[in-house]
Every structure is written in structure tokens, then in C-alpha cells.
mmCIF file of C-alpha atoms and ligand atoms in Angstrom:
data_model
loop_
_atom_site.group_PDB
_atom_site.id
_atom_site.type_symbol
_atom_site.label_atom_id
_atom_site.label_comp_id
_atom_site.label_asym_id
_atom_site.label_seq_id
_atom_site.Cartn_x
_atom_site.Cartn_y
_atom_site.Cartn_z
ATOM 1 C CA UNK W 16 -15.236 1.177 8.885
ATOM 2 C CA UNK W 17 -17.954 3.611 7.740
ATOM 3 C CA UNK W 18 -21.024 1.492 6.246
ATOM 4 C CA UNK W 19 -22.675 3.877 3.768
ATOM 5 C CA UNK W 20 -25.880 2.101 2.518
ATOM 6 C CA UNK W 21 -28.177 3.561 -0.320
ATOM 7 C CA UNK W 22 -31.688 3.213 -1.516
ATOM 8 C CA UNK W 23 -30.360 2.363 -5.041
ATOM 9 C CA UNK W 24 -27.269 1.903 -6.995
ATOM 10 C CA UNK W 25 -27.319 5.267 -8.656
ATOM 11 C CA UNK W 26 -27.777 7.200 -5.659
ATOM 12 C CA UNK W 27 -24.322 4.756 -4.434
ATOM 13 C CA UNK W 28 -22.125 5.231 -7.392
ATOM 14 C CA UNK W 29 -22.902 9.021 -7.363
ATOM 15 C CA UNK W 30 -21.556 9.358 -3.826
ATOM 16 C CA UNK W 31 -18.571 7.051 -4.448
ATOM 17 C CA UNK W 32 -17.980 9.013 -7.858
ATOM 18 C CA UNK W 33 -18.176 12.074 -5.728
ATOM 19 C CA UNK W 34 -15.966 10.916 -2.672
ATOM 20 C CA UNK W 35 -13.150 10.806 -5.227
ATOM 21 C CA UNK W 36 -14.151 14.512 -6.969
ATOM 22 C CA UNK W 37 -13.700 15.814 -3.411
ATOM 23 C CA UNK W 38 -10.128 14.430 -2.923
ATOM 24 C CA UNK W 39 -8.778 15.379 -6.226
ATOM 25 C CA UNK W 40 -10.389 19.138 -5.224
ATOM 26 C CA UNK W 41 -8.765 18.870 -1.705
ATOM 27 C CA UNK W 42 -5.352 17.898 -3.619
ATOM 28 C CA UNK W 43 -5.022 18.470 -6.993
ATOM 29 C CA UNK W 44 -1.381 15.817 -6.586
ATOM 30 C CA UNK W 45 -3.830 13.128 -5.064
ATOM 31 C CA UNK W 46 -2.562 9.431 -5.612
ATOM 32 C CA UNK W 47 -5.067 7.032 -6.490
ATOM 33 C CA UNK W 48 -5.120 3.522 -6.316
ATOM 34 C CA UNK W 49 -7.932 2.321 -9.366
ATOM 35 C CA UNK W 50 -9.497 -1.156 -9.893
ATOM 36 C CA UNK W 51 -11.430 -2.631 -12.810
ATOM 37 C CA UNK W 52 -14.325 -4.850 -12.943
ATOM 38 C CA UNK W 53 -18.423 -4.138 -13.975
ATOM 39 C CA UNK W 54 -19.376 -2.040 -10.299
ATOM 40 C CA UNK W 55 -16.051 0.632 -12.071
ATOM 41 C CA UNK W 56 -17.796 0.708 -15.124
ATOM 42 C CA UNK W 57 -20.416 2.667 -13.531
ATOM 43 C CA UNK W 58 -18.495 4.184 -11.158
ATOM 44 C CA UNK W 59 -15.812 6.263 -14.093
ATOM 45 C CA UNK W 60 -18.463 7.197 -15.912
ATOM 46 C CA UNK W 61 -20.316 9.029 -13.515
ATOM 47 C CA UNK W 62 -17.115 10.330 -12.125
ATOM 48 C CA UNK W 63 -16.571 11.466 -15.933
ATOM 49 C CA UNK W 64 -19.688 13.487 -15.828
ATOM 50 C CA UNK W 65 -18.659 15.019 -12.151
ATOM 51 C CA UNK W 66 -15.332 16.214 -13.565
ATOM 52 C CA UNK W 67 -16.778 17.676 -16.535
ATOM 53 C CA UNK W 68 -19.865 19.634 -14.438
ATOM 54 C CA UNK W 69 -16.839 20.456 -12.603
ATOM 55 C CA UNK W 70 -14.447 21.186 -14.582
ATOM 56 C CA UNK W 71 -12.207 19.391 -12.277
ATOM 57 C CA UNK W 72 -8.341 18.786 -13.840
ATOM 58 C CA UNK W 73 -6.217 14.888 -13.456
ATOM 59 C CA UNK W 74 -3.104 17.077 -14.957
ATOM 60 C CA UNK W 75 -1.484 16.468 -11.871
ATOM 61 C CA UNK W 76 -3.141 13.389 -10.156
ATOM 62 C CA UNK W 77 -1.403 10.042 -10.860
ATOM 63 C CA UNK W 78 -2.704 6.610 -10.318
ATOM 64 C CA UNK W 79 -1.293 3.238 -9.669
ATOM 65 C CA UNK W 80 -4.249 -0.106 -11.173
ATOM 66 C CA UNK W 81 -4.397 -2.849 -8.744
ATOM 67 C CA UNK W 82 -3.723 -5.200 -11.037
ATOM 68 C CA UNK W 83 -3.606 -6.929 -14.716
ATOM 69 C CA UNK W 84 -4.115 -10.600 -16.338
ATOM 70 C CA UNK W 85 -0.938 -12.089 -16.587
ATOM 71 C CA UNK W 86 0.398 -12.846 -20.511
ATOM 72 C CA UNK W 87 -2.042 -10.085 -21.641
ATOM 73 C CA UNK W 88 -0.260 -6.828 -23.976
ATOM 74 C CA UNK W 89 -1.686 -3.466 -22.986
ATOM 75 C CA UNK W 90 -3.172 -3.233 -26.201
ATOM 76 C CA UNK W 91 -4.915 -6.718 -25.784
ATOM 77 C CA UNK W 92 -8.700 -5.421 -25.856
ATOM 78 C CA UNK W 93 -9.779 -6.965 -22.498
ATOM 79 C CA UNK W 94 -6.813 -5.879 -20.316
ATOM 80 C CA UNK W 95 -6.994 -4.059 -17.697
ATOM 81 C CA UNK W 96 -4.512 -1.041 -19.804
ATOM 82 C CA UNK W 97 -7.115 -0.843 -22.617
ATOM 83 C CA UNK W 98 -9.936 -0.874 -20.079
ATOM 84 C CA UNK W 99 -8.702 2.215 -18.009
ATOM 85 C CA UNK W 100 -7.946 3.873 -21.325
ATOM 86 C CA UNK W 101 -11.118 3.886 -22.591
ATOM 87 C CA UNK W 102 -13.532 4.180 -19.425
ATOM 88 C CA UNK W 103 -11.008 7.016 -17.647
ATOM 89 C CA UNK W 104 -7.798 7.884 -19.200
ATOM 90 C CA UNK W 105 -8.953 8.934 -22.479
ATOM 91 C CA UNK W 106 -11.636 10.986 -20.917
ATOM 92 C CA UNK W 107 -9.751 12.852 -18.448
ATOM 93 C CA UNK W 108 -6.427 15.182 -18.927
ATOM 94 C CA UNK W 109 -4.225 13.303 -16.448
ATOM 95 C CA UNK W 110 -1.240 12.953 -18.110
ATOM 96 C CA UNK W 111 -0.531 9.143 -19.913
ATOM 97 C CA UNK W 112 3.385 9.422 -18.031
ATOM 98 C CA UNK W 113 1.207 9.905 -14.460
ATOM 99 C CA UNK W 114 -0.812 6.266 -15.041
ATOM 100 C CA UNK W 115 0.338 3.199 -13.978
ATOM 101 C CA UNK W 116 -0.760 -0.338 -14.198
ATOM 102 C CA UNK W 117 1.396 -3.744 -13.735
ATOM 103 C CA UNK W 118 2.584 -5.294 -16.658
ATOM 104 C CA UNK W 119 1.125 -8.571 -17.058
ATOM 105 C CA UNK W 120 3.119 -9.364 -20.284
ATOM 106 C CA UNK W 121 6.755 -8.424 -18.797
ATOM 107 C CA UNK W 122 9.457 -11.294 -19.339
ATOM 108 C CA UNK W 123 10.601 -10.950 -15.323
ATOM 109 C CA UNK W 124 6.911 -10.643 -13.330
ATOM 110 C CA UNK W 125 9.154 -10.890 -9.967
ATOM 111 C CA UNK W 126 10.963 -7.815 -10.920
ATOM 112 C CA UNK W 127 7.929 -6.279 -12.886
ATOM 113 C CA UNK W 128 5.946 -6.630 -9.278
ATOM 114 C CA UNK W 129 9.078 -5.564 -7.077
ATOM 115 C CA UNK W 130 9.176 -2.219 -9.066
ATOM 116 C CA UNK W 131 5.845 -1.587 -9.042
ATOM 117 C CA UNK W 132 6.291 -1.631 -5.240
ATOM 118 C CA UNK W 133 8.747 0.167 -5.845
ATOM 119 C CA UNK W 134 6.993 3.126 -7.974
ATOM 120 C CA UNK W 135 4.222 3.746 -5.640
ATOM 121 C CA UNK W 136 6.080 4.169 -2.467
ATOM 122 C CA UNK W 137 8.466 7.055 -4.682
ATOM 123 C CA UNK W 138 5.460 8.325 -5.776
ATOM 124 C CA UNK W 139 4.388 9.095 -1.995
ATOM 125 C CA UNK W 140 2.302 6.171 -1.362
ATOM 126 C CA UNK W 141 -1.517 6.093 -2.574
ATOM 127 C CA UNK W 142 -3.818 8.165 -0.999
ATOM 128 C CA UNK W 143 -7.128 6.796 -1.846
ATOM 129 C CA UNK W 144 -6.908 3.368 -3.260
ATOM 130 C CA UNK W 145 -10.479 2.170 -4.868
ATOM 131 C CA UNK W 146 -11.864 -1.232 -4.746
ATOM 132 C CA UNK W 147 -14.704 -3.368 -5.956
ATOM 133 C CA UNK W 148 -14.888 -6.954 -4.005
ATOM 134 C CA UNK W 149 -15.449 -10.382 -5.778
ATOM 135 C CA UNK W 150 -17.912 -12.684 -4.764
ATOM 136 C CA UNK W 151 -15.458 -14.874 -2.823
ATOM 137 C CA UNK W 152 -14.814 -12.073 -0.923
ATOM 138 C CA UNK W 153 -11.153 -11.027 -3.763
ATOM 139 C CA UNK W 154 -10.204 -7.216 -3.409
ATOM 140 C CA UNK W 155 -7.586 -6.632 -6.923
ATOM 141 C CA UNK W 156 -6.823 -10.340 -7.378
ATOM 142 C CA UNK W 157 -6.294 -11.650 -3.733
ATOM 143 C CA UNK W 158 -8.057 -14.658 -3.885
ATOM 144 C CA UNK W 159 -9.110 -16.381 -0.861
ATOM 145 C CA UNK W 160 -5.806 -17.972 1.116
ATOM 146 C CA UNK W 161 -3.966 -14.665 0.184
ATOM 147 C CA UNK W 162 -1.696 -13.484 3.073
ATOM 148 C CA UNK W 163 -2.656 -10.427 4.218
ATOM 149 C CA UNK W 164 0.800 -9.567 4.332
ATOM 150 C CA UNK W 165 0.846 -9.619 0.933
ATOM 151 C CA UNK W 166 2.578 -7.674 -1.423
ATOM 152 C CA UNK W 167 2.812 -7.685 -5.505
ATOM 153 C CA UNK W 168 2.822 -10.838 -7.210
ATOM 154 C CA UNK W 169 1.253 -13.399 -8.858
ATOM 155 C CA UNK W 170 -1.851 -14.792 -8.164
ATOM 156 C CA UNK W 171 -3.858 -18.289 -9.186
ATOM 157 C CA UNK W 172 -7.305 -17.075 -10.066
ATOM 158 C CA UNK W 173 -10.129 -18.869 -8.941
ATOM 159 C CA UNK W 174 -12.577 -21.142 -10.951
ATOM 160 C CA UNK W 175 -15.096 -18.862 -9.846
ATOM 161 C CA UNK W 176 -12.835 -15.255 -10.685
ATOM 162 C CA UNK W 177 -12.252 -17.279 -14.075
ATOM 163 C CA UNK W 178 -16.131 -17.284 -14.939
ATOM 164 C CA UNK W 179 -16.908 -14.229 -13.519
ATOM 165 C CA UNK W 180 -14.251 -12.259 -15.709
ATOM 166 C CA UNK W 181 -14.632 -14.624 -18.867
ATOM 167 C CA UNK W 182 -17.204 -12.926 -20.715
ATOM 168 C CA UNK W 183 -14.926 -9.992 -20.759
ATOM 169 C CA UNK W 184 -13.394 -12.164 -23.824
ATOM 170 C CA UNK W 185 -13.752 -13.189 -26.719
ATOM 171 C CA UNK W 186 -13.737 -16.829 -26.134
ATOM 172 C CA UNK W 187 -13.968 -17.925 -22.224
ATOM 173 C CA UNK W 188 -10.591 -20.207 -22.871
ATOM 174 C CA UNK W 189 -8.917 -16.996 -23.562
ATOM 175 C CA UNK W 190 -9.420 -15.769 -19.893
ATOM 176 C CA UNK W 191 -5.835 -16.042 -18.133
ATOM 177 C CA UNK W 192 -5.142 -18.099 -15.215
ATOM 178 C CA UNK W 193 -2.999 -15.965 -13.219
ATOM 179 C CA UNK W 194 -2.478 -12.112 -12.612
ATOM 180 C CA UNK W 195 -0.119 -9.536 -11.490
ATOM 181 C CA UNK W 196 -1.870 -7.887 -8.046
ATOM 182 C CA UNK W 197 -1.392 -5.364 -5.578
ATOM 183 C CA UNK W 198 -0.932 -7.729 -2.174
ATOM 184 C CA UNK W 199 -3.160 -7.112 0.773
ATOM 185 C CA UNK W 200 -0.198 -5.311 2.600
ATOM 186 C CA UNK W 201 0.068 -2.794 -0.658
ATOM 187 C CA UNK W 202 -3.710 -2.236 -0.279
ATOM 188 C CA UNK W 203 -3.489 -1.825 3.543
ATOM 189 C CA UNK W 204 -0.341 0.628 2.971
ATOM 190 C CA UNK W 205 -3.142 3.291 1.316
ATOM 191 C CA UNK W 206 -3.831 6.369 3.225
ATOM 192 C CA UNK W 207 -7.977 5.887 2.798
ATOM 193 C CA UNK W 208 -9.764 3.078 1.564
ATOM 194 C CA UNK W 209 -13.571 3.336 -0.774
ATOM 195 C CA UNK W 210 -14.682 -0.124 -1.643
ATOM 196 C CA UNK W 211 -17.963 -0.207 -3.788
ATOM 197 C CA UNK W 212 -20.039 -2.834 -3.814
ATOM 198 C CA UNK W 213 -23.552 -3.139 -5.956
ATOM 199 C CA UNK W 214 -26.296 -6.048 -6.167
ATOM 200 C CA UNK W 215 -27.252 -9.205 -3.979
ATOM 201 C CA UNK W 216 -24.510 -11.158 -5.482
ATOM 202 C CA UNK W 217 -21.768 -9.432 -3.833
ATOM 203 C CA UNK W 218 -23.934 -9.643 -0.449
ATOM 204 C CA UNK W 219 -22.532 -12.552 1.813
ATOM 205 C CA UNK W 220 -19.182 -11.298 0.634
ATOM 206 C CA UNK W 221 -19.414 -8.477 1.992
ATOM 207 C CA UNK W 222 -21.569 -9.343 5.377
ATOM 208 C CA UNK W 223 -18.294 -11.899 5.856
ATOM 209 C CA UNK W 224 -16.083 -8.440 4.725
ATOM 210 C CA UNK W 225 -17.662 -6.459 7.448
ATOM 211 C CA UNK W 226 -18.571 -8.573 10.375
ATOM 212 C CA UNK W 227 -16.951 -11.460 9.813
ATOM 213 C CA UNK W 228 -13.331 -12.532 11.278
ATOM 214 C CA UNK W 229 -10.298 -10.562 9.911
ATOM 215 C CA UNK W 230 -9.095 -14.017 7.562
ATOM 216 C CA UNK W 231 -7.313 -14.716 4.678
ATOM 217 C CA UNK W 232 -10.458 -17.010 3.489
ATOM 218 C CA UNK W 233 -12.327 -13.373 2.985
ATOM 219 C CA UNK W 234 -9.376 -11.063 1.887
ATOM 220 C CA UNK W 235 -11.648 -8.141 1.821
ATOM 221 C CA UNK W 236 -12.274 -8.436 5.980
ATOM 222 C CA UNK W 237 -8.637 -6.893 6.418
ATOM 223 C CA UNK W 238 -10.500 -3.722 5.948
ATOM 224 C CA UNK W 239 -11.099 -3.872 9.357
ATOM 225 C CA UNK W 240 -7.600 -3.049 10.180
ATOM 226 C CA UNK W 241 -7.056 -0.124 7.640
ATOM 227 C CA UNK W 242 -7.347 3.459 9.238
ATOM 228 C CA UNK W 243 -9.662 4.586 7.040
ATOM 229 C CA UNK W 244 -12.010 2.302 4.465
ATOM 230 C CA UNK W 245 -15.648 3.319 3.916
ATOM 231 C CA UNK W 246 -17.872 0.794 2.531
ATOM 232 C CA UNK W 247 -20.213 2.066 -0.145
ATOM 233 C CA UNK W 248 -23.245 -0.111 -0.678
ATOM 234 C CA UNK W 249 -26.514 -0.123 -2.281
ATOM 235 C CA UNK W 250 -29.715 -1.952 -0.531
ATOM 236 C CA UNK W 251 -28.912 -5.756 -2.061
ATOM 237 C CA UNK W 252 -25.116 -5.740 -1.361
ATOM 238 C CA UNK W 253 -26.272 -4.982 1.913
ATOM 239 C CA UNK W 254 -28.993 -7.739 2.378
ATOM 240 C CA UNK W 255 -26.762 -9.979 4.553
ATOM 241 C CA UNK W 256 -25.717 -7.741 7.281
ATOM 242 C CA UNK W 257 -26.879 -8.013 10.873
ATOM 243 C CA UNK W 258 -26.392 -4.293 12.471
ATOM 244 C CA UNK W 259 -27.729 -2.884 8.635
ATOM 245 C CA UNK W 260 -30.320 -0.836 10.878
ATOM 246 C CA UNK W 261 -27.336 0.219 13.251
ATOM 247 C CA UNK W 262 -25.145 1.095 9.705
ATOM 248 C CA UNK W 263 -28.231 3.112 8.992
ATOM 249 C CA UNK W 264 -28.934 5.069 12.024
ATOM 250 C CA UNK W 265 -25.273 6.014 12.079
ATOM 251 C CA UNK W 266 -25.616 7.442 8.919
ATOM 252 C CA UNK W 267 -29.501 8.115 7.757
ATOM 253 C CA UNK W 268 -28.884 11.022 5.011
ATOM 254 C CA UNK W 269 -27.385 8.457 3.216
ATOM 255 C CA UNK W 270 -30.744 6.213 2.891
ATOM 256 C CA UNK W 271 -33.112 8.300 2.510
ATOM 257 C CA UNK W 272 -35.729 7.537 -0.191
ATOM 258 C CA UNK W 273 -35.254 9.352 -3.750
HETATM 259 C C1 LIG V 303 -12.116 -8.322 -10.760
HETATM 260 C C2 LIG V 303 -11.146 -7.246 -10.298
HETATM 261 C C3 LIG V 303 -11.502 -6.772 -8.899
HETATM 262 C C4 LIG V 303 -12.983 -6.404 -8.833
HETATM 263 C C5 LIG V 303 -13.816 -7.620 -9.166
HETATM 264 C C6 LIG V 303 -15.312 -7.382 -9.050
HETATM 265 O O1 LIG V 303 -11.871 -9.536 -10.144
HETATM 266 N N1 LIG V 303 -9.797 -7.693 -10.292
HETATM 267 O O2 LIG V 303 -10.699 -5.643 -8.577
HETATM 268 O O3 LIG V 303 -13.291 -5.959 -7.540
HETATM 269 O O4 LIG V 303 -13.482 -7.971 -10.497
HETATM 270 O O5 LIG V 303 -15.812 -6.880 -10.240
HETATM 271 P P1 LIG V 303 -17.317 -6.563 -10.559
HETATM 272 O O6 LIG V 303 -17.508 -5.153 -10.194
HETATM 273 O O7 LIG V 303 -17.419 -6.786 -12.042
HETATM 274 O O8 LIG V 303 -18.166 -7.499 -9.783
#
């Protein structure tokens, strides 16, 4: 794993924004795997910026969403679909036809997750899959207990995923129970991992993510088997680890102060 640890979140989200600007530069046909959630917020809109500076072009990038609420329509205004449209899709040229995202509202969700599978390994597999991490350790919606065999299916949120997400809606007893994920064996399947993760409440997740056992109680720790995941991370997210100063000598450009 490469531990990247910044002074602040700006100077985090820039890199991470501009870890993904060099991929789509290296291949213009890159295959990215895209998550939701407050730390993405952040993270498209700087990458909006990059890309315009740039003038860097989606038109033949395609990308594959970890995962979306289960009962919710696309056009339901806190799903997932209306969420990428607004902080990415609409804001980029990649084509609508190149952007995928499970649907959470289909009448068969075992055959709706089977050809989702099914769709990213004919599209090539992903190359860089993106990925925030919940406070119980969740990467998409692989709650703790998750095999890490996984694959796509449903998943029982957690009381805590519940609150955390529920101010997304309108009312907090419109928050769905379950979702449509990306299993921990999809997310392992990507060529290169970037998981950002911003602010103290996200730091014992991932302290247990990064030196804790490889379990299914900490989904996120299976990170230690992928081939390639770096770990982007601004000072409070990394509060809790041990070998911080080690992280830090490895990599000291990244920590400088501003
Ligand atoms: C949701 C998403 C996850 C995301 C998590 C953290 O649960 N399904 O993919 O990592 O939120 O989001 P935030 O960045 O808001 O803390």
C-alpha cells in the first residue's frame, strides 16, 4: 500500500483529483470505477477544475459506480444516478452510453447485479476503481461481515451507514435499508486502487484499514491484498496510525507544509 499523508485536505483532494487526470492522460479509454459519498464531493469538483485547466476529454473513458440505494429511480434526487450527474457527468463530455451505475430500482436485483458483473469484465475490467471508506471501516456498501469474496449484490446497511447517509434526504425514514454494491472480490478485481479518506472521523477506520488484520469486520483492510491501492489521507484521517512517521519518511514531498 502507498500511505500518502497531507498537511491539509485541499492539498489531499488535489493530488487524488490529479492521480486520476494523469490516468485518463496516460489512456484516454481508461475504466474507472467511481464512488459517492461527502470526501467525492470534493474530490469531482476539483477534478472538474483539473480537466478544464486541462482541457482533458471523458469522450472515450467509461465508468462503472460502486453502487446505488436499493428501491431508489435514477431520477430520485438523492441517488447515487442523480448524484454523479450533477457533480461529474454533466460537467464532463464522457459520453451518457459510457456511464454505468447499478440499478437499485430493477424488478430482478439478482440478475440486475449478475450483469453488472457482467458489463465490467466486457468492458475490460476497471482500471482505477475510486473509493471513500465509512466509518465502520465500508468501501461501496460492504458493510462489516462482508466476504471478501464478494461479488454484486445486496447489502443490509448498517444503523450507523443509515445515519451517516440520512441527511442526504429529505426525511431520514426515507433513507433505504439495503443497496446494490460492487462485492469486495469486484473491488479487488481493479487494476489500481485510490481510496480517499478526509477528517478524524474516518481515522480508526482507516488505522484498522492499514495495519490492522486483513478481516471481513474492516472490509476496507483487503486493500492489503490488492496489487496496487494508494491510500490518500489528510493529517486527521491519519491520527490513528502507528508507523505515520515511517508513511512520512517514505514519502516526505507529500507533507510538506503549504
Ligand atoms: C457511502 C458510500 C461509500 C463512501 C462512504 C463514505 O457509504 N457508499 O462509497 O465511501 O459513503 O462517504 P463520506 O465521504 O461521505 O464519508
Amino acid at each position: 500500500m502507498k500511505i500518502l499523508i497531507f498537511t491539509n485536505k485541499t492539498r489531499a483532494i488535489a493530488r487524488a483529483a490529479e492521480m486520476i487526470a494523469e490516468r485518463i492522460e496516460a489512456n484516454p479509454r481508461s475504466v474507472l470505477g467511481l464512488a459517492t459519498g461527502g470526501t467525492m464531493l470534493d474530490l469531482y469538483s476539483a477534478l472538474v477544475e483539473l480537466v478544464r485547466k486541462r482541457g482533458l476529454s471523458f469522450a472515450q473513458v467509461s465508468s462503472f459506480n460502486l453502487d446505488e440505494y436499493v428501491g431508489l429511480p435514477p431520477e430520485h434526487p438523492a441517488s447515487y444516478h442523480s448524484y454523479m450527474r450533477e457533480c461529474l457527468f454533466s460537467k464532463v463530455d464522457i459520453p451518457p452510453e459510457n456511464t454505468h451505475l447499478p440499478h437499485g430500482d430493477a424488478d430482478d436485483l439478482y440478475e440486475e447485479a449478475a450483469m453488472y458483473e457482467r458489463l465490467i469484465v466486457q468492458s475490460g475490467g476497471i482500471d482505477l476503481q475510486l473509493l471513500g471508506i465509512g466509518q465502520n471501516g465500508h468501501i461501496g456498501f460492504n458493510e462489516p461481515s462482508s466476504s471478501l469474496a464478494s461479488r454484486t449484490r445486496v447489502k443490509t446497511l448498517t444503523a450507523s451507514t443509515q445515519a451517516a447517509n440520512a441527511p442526504y434526504f429529505e426525511r431520514p425514514d426515507q433513507m433505504p435499508k439495503l443497496a446494490l454494491t460492487m462485492g469486495v472480490g469486484t473491488i479487488l478485481d481493479s487494476r489500481e486502487c485510490l481510496l480517499v479518506a478526509i477528517g478524524s472521523a474516518k481515522a480508526s477506520a482507516v488505522a484498522a484499514m492499514v495495519e490492522g488484520p486483513v478481516t471481513a469486520a474492516c472490509p476496507a483492510s483487503v486493500l492489503q491484498f490488492h496489487q496496487k491501492a494508494t491510500i490518500i489521507l489528510d493529517q486527521d484521517a491519519a491520527s490513528d496510525l502507528k508507523l505515520r512517521d515511517y508513511y512520512q519518511f517514505v514519502h516526505p514531498e507529500e507533507c510538506v507544509e503549504p
